[in-house]
Amino acid sequence: RGGAAQQNLSLAQVREFPIPLPPLEEQKRIVAVLDEAFEGLTRARAHTEANLQNARELFASYLGPIMGPSQTQARETSIRDLVQSGVIAKPQDGNHGEIHPKKADFVKDGIPFLMASDLIGGRADQLNCNFISKLQSGRLRVGFALNEDVLLSHKGTIGRVALLETDLIYVLLTPQITYYRVLDRHRLLPEFLYFAFQGAQFQHQINSAAMDGATRAYIGITRQLDLRLVVPDIETQRKIIAQCQSVEELSPGLSASYESKLQSIDALRQSLLQKAFAGELT
């Protein structure tokens, strides 16, 4: 660190790192073992991702008839209209640029720092996520999500949705996630917004917008304001929520199990690499 506040390594320090260098034949053996293992993991990941996408599409198709405008007398509205009329706060994601916490800033216990991969089965995983210190969180400007905020992934992995349930004062978001905060519960319920975001119509909108001219799937806050959804009266919302919850219970944990399997595959890949460079790969 050399006394600097920001953790850093000089080129001279990097050059001093010991690197295990086994004989050439052993190197070839390790590469062959890793190639075979990674090929299997790649196939497993592709298969799991396909199953996860199918599970999401199945749930979204179930919600379609329930959430559609034909079921209510309400008109479509936009996120921008909901913000301007004071129904929801302006959507906000995590900190960008130099202020964005880096991997070197993560701690074992602190404030949950949620990525898109932490939105699992409609909930935000606050146990297996990354954490940053409370001191560092106090230096950040934005991205403070509160209990019952609706979380939406909008970068890289598009369209994951979670209803935040937390006992903490706040959790922090990476730039991969936007929070939606309901201000007027006489006109909109967070649970309704949570299900509306998972409907086929809304998912089609966000995925189409995210891939429009971009090299990587991404839909920024400004474009999110143009997204549209149907918001009926409160009593109708309550009825729709009850219907959606019944549908959700038909396949408990299906998406969550596939998402958990993806995390396990990635963890196994890292474990194999660590063992290979520690000379423990047999």
Tab-separated table of C-alpha atoms in Angstrom:
chain	number	residue	atom	x	y	z
A	1	ARG	CA	0.000	0.000	0.000
A	2	GLY	CA	2.965	2.322	0.518
A	3	GLY	CA	1.021	4.549	2.959
A	4	ALA	CA	-1.611	5.548	0.395
A	5	ALA	CA	-5.300	5.662	1.279
A	6	GLN	CA	-6.145	3.799	-1.938
A	7	GLN	CA	-4.887	0.205	-2.077
A	8	ASN	CA	-2.415	-0.164	-4.945
A	9	LEU	CA	0.475	-2.355	-6.091
A	10	SER	CA	3.537	-1.132	-7.910
A	11	LEU	CA	5.001	-2.998	-10.870
A	12	ALA	CA	8.104	-3.716	-8.783
A	13	GLN	CA	5.965	-5.360	-6.088
A	14	VAL	CA	4.122	-7.471	-8.662
A	15	ARG	CA	7.446	-8.677	-10.060
A	16	GLU	CA	8.364	-10.020	-6.617
A	17	PHE	CA	5.338	-12.334	-6.434
A	18	PRO	CA	6.380	-16.007	-6.498
A	19	ILE	CA	4.741	-17.981	-9.324
A	20	PRO	CA	4.721	-21.796	-9.142
A	21	LEU	CA	6.273	-23.191	-12.318
A	22	PRO	CA	5.996	-26.966	-12.604
A	23	PRO	CA	7.869	-28.961	-15.270
A	24	LEU	CA	6.603	-28.628	-18.844
A	25	GLU	CA	4.971	-32.069	-18.887
A	26	GLU	CA	3.101	-31.245	-15.669
A	27	GLN	CA	1.989	-27.924	-17.179
A	28	LYS	CA	0.601	-29.801	-20.189
A	29	ARG	CA	-1.226	-32.230	-17.898
A	30	ILE	CA	-2.788	-29.396	-15.861
A	31	VAL	CA	-3.897	-27.576	-19.016
A	32	ALA	CA	-5.490	-30.760	-20.371
A	33	VAL	CA	-7.355	-31.367	-17.100
A	34	LEU	CA	-8.577	-27.756	-16.973
A	35	ASP	CA	-9.616	-27.780	-20.628
A	36	GLU	CA	-11.730	-30.885	-20.098
A	37	ALA	CA	-13.242	-29.590	-16.854
A	38	PHE	CA	-14.002	-26.130	-18.266
A	39	GLU	CA	-15.598	-27.631	-21.357
A	40	GLY	CA	-17.976	-29.559	-19.118
A	41	LEU	CA	-18.674	-26.495	-16.983
A	42	THR	CA	-19.393	-24.418	-20.092
A	43	ARG	CA	-21.933	-26.991	-21.280
A	44	ALA	CA	-23.502	-27.147	-17.809
A	45	ARG	CA	-23.718	-23.340	-17.637
A	46	ALA	CA	-25.341	-23.066	-21.074
A	47	HIS	CA	-27.885	-25.758	-20.169
A	48	THR	CA	-28.684	-24.106	-16.827
A	49	GLU	CA	-29.001	-20.652	-18.415
A	50	ALA	CA	-31.457	-22.082	-20.961
A	51	ASN	CA	-33.518	-23.679	-18.178
A	52	LEU	CA	-33.467	-20.429	-16.198
A	53	GLN	CA	-34.646	-18.440	-19.206
A	54	ASN	CA	-37.426	-20.960	-19.822
A	55	ALA	CA	-38.524	-20.706	-16.184
A	56	ARG	CA	-38.636	-16.890	-16.363
A	57	GLU	CA	-40.555	-16.937	-19.638
A	58	LEU	CA	-43.016	-19.459	-18.232
A	59	PHE	CA	-43.740	-17.279	-15.203
A	60	ALA	CA	-43.963	-14.153	-17.373
A	61	SER	CA	-46.429	-15.888	-19.713
A	62	TYR	CA	-48.567	-16.879	-16.725
A	63	LEU	CA	-48.613	-13.276	-15.562
A	64	GLY	CA	-49.464	-11.914	-19.016
A	65	PRO	CA	-53.226	-12.542	-18.939
A	66	ILE	CA	-53.427	-11.368	-15.310
A	67	MET	CA	-51.462	-8.145	-15.844
A	68	GLY	CA	-52.851	-7.280	-19.290
A	69	PRO	CA	-55.004	-4.203	-19.940
A	70	SER	CA	-57.955	-6.406	-20.896
A	71	GLN	CA	-58.282	-7.376	-17.237
A	72	THR	CA	-58.756	-3.793	-16.040
A	73	GLN	CA	-60.280	-0.479	-17.061
A	74	ALA	CA	-56.946	1.259	-16.551
A	75	ARG	CA	-54.867	2.856	-19.267
A	76	GLU	CA	-51.198	2.373	-19.857
A	77	THR	CA	-48.907	4.860	-18.190
A	78	SER	CA	-45.158	5.431	-18.257
A	79	ILE	CA	-42.556	5.369	-15.517
A	80	ARG	CA	-41.986	9.065	-16.274
A	81	ASP	CA	-45.671	9.854	-15.631
A	82	LEU	CA	-45.573	7.965	-12.331
A	83	VAL	CA	-42.530	9.997	-11.266
A	84	GLN	CA	-44.000	13.341	-12.337
A	85	SER	CA	-47.289	12.645	-10.551
A	86	GLY	CA	-45.491	11.738	-7.311
A	87	VAL	CA	-46.498	8.076	-7.289
A	88	ILE	CA	-42.900	6.838	-7.280
A	89	ALA	CA	-39.508	8.437	-6.701
A	90	LYS	CA	-37.220	8.878	-9.684
A	91	PRO	CA	-35.505	5.523	-10.263
A	92	GLN	CA	-31.876	5.363	-9.196
A	93	ASP	CA	-29.038	2.882	-9.592
A	94	GLY	CA	-25.650	2.556	-7.891
A	95	ASN	CA	-22.592	4.791	-8.019
A	96	HIS	CA	-20.639	5.048	-11.271
A	97	GLY	CA	-17.079	6.146	-11.973
A	98	GLU	CA	-14.270	6.487	-9.455
A	99	ILE	CA	-16.615	6.489	-6.453
A	100	HIS	CA	-17.948	3.042	-7.373
A	101	PRO	CA	-16.659	0.463	-4.812
A	102	LYS	CA	-14.145	-1.992	-6.256
A	103	LYS	CA	-13.408	-5.618	-5.410
A	104	ALA	CA	-10.499	-4.499	-3.211
A	105	ASP	CA	-13.017	-2.596	-1.057
A	106	PHE	CA	-15.119	-5.641	-0.169
A	107	VAL	CA	-15.211	-6.764	3.465
A	108	LYS	CA	-16.450	-9.922	5.159
A	109	ASP	CA	-19.245	-8.187	7.058
A	110	GLY	CA	-20.832	-4.799	6.462
A	111	ILE	CA	-23.447	-3.231	4.197
A	112	PRO	CA	-24.802	-5.580	1.489
A	113	PHE	CA	-23.624	-4.458	-1.968
A	114	LEU	CA	-26.042	-6.043	-4.416
A	115	MET	CA	-25.292	-7.102	-7.988
A	116	ALA	CA	-27.725	-8.411	-10.600
A	117	SER	CA	-26.693	-11.972	-9.719
A	118	ASP	CA	-27.913	-11.378	-6.150
A	119	LEU	CA	-31.518	-11.007	-7.317
A	120	ILE	CA	-32.636	-14.608	-6.995
A	121	GLY	CA	-36.165	-15.954	-7.183
A	122	GLY	CA	-37.755	-12.557	-6.585
A	123	ARG	CA	-35.675	-11.809	-3.497
A	124	ALA	CA	-32.388	-10.016	-2.848
A	125	ASP	CA	-29.740	-12.352	-1.402
A	126	GLN	CA	-28.183	-10.334	1.427
A	127	LEU	CA	-26.165	-13.221	2.889
A	128	ASN	CA	-24.054	-14.425	-0.036
A	129	CYS	CA	-23.528	-11.033	-1.683
A	130	ASN	CA	-20.507	-8.738	-1.439
A	131	PHE	CA	-20.244	-6.254	1.434
A	132	ILE	CA	-18.624	-2.859	1.915
A	133	SER	CA	-17.858	-1.107	5.176
A	134	LYS	CA	-20.330	1.298	6.738
A	135	LEU	CA	-17.609	3.959	6.641
A	136	GLN	CA	-17.258	3.636	2.881
A	137	SER	CA	-21.011	3.537	2.348
A	138	GLY	CA	-21.210	6.926	4.032
A	139	ARG	CA	-19.000	8.373	1.282
A	140	LEU	CA	-21.329	7.280	-1.522
A	141	ARG	CA	-23.894	9.541	-3.154
A	142	VAL	CA	-26.628	7.260	-4.465
A	143	GLY	CA	-27.816	3.660	-4.678
A	144	PHE	CA	-29.280	3.366	-1.168
A	145	ALA	CA	-32.179	0.890	-1.467
A	146	LEU	CA	-34.771	0.654	1.310
A	147	ASN	CA	-37.131	-2.031	2.553
A	148	GLU	CA	-39.939	-2.752	0.024
A	149	ASP	CA	-38.143	-1.068	-2.867
A	150	VAL	CA	-38.601	-2.962	-6.126
A	151	LEU	CA	-35.222	-3.842	-7.651
A	152	LEU	CA	-34.694	-4.275	-11.397
A	153	SER	CA	-31.471	-5.397	-13.086
A	154	HIS	CA	-30.717	-3.269	-16.141
A	155	LYS	CA	-27.097	-3.951	-17.124
A	156	GLY	CA	-25.533	-7.153	-18.406
A	157	THR	CA	-28.243	-9.368	-16.973
A	158	ILE	CA	-31.521	-7.703	-17.935
A	159	GLY	CA	-34.894	-7.998	-16.254
A	160	ARG	CA	-34.271	-9.708	-12.927
A	161	VAL	CA	-36.770	-8.399	-10.382
A	162	ALA	CA	-36.853	-8.525	-6.585
A	163	LEU	CA	-38.946	-7.034	-3.831
A	164	LEU	CA	-36.399	-5.959	-1.228
A	165	GLU	CA	-37.066	-7.302	2.264
A	166	THR	CA	-34.481	-6.111	4.767
A	167	ASP	CA	-34.176	-5.194	8.444
A	168	LEU	CA	-31.267	-2.889	7.638
A	169	ILE	CA	-31.622	0.865	7.299
A	170	TYR	CA	-30.478	0.458	3.697
A	171	VAL	CA	-28.575	-1.809	1.324
A	172	LEU	CA	-26.389	-0.560	-1.514
A	173	LEU	CA	-26.739	-1.228	-5.221
A	174	THR	CA	-24.147	-1.634	-7.946
A	175	PRO	CA	-24.744	0.172	-11.268
A	176	GLN	CA	-26.355	-3.069	-12.502
A	177	ILE	CA	-29.546	-2.511	-10.477
A	178	THR	CA	-32.183	0.221	-10.355
A	179	TYR	CA	-34.457	0.701	-7.375
A	180	TYR	CA	-38.097	1.770	-7.715
A	181	ARG	CA	-39.579	3.340	-4.589
A	182	VAL	CA	-43.336	3.800	-4.181
A	183	LEU	CA	-44.220	7.132	-2.547
A	184	ASP	CA	-48.018	7.043	-2.758
A	185	ARG	CA	-49.471	3.697	-1.674
A	186	HIS	CA	-52.986	4.947	-2.182
A	187	ARG	CA	-52.276	4.790	-5.915
A	188	LEU	CA	-49.646	2.059	-6.278
A	189	LEU	CA	-48.571	-0.948	-4.209
A	190	PRO	CA	-44.938	-2.177	-4.279
A	191	GLU	CA	-46.130	-5.777	-4.663
A	192	PHE	CA	-48.104	-4.830	-7.761
A	193	LEU	CA	-45.049	-3.124	-9.285
A	194	TYR	CA	-42.964	-6.210	-8.476
A	195	PHE	CA	-45.300	-8.465	-10.436
A	196	ALA	CA	-45.885	-5.937	-13.238
A	197	PHE	CA	-42.133	-5.839	-13.904
A	198	GLN	CA	-42.119	-9.625	-14.336
A	199	GLY	CA	-44.964	-9.678	-16.858
A	200	ALA	CA	-44.210	-10.697	-20.451
A	201	GLN	CA	-45.144	-7.278	-21.840
A	202	PHE	CA	-42.795	-5.348	-19.542
A	203	GLN	CA	-39.978	-7.884	-19.931
A	204	HIS	CA	-40.262	-7.586	-23.721
A	205	GLN	CA	-40.012	-3.794	-23.449
A	206	ILE	CA	-36.935	-3.759	-21.258
A	207	ASN	CA	-35.094	-6.422	-23.231
A	208	SER	CA	-35.847	-4.736	-26.554
A	209	ALA	CA	-34.691	-1.354	-25.242
A	210	ALA	CA	-31.570	-2.857	-23.662
A	211	MET	CA	-30.389	-4.454	-26.916
A	212	ASP	CA	-31.220	-1.502	-29.160
A	213	GLY	CA	-27.897	-0.496	-30.685
A	214	ALA	CA	-25.818	-1.521	-27.676
A	215	THR	CA	-22.830	-3.864	-27.732
A	216	ARG	CA	-23.735	-4.992	-24.213
A	217	ALA	CA	-27.243	-5.318	-22.826
A	218	TYR	CA	-27.980	-2.091	-20.970
A	219	ILE	CA	-30.880	0.280	-20.380
A	220	GLY	CA	-30.084	3.479	-18.498
A	221	ILE	CA	-32.324	5.440	-16.159
A	222	THR	CA	-33.400	7.910	-18.868
A	223	ARG	CA	-34.655	5.139	-21.132
A	224	GLN	CA	-36.314	3.366	-18.230
A	225	LEU	CA	-38.537	6.418	-17.780
A	226	ASP	CA	-40.161	5.600	-21.135
A	227	LEU	CA	-41.162	2.076	-20.114
A	228	ARG	CA	-44.911	1.584	-19.893
A	229	LEU	CA	-47.244	-0.482	-17.715
A	230	VAL	CA	-50.898	-0.673	-16.747
A	231	VAL	CA	-51.718	0.620	-13.245
A	232	PRO	CA	-55.332	-0.016	-12.186
A	233	ASP	CA	-57.048	1.225	-9.008
A	234	ILE	CA	-55.843	-0.040	-5.622
A	235	GLU	CA	-58.587	-2.624	-5.113
A	236	THR	CA	-57.903	-4.120	-8.530
A	237	GLN	CA	-54.189	-4.111	-7.730
A	238	ARG	CA	-54.860	-6.108	-4.549
A	239	LYS	CA	-56.864	-8.690	-6.504
A	240	ILE	CA	-54.138	-8.973	-9.144
A	241	ILE	CA	-51.459	-9.347	-6.443
A	242	ALA	CA	-53.412	-12.242	-4.914
A	243	GLN	CA	-53.696	-13.918	-8.336
A	244	CYS	CA	-50.013	-13.430	-9.075
A	245	GLN	CA	-49.006	-14.823	-5.698
A	246	SER	CA	-51.031	-17.925	-6.440
A	247	VAL	CA	-49.220	-18.329	-9.774
A	248	GLU	CA	-45.854	-17.736	-8.092
A	249	GLU	CA	-46.569	-20.557	-5.645
A	250	LEU	CA	-47.115	-23.021	-8.505
A	251	SER	CA	-43.386	-23.210	-9.134
A	252	PRO	CA	-41.690	-22.296	-5.838
A	253	GLY	CA	-37.973	-21.718	-6.095
A	254	LEU	CA	-37.654	-22.855	-9.732
A	255	SER	CA	-35.746	-19.801	-10.948
A	256	ALA	CA	-33.885	-19.564	-7.638
A	257	SER	CA	-32.592	-23.133	-7.985
A	258	TYR	CA	-31.224	-22.472	-11.482
A	259	GLU	CA	-29.651	-19.183	-10.402
A	260	SER	CA	-28.039	-20.928	-7.428
A	261	LYS	CA	-26.672	-23.623	-9.753
A	262	LEU	CA	-25.084	-20.941	-11.971
A	263	GLN	CA	-23.323	-19.486	-8.936
A	264	SER	CA	-22.080	-22.955	-7.977
A	265	ILE	CA	-20.686	-23.518	-11.487
A	266	ASP	CA	-18.784	-20.218	-11.355
A	267	ALA	CA	-17.468	-21.039	-7.865
A	268	LEU	CA	-16.265	-24.461	-9.048
A	269	ARG	CA	-14.413	-22.856	-11.960
A	270	GLN	CA	-12.563	-20.530	-9.573
A	271	SER	CA	-11.811	-23.409	-7.201
A	272	LEU	CA	-10.245	-25.454	-10.015
A	273	LEU	CA	-8.020	-22.534	-11.010
A	274	GLN	CA	-6.875	-22.012	-7.417
A	275	LYS	CA	-6.043	-25.692	-7.018
A	276	ALA	CA	-4.196	-25.756	-10.352
A	277	PHE	CA	-1.890	-22.893	-9.382
A	278	ALA	CA	-1.420	-24.270	-5.865
A	279	GLY	CA	-0.215	-27.600	-7.237
A	280	GLU	CA	-3.227	-29.448	-5.805
A	281	LEU	CA	-4.859	-30.541	-9.053
A	282	THR	CA	-4.733	-34.328	-9.354
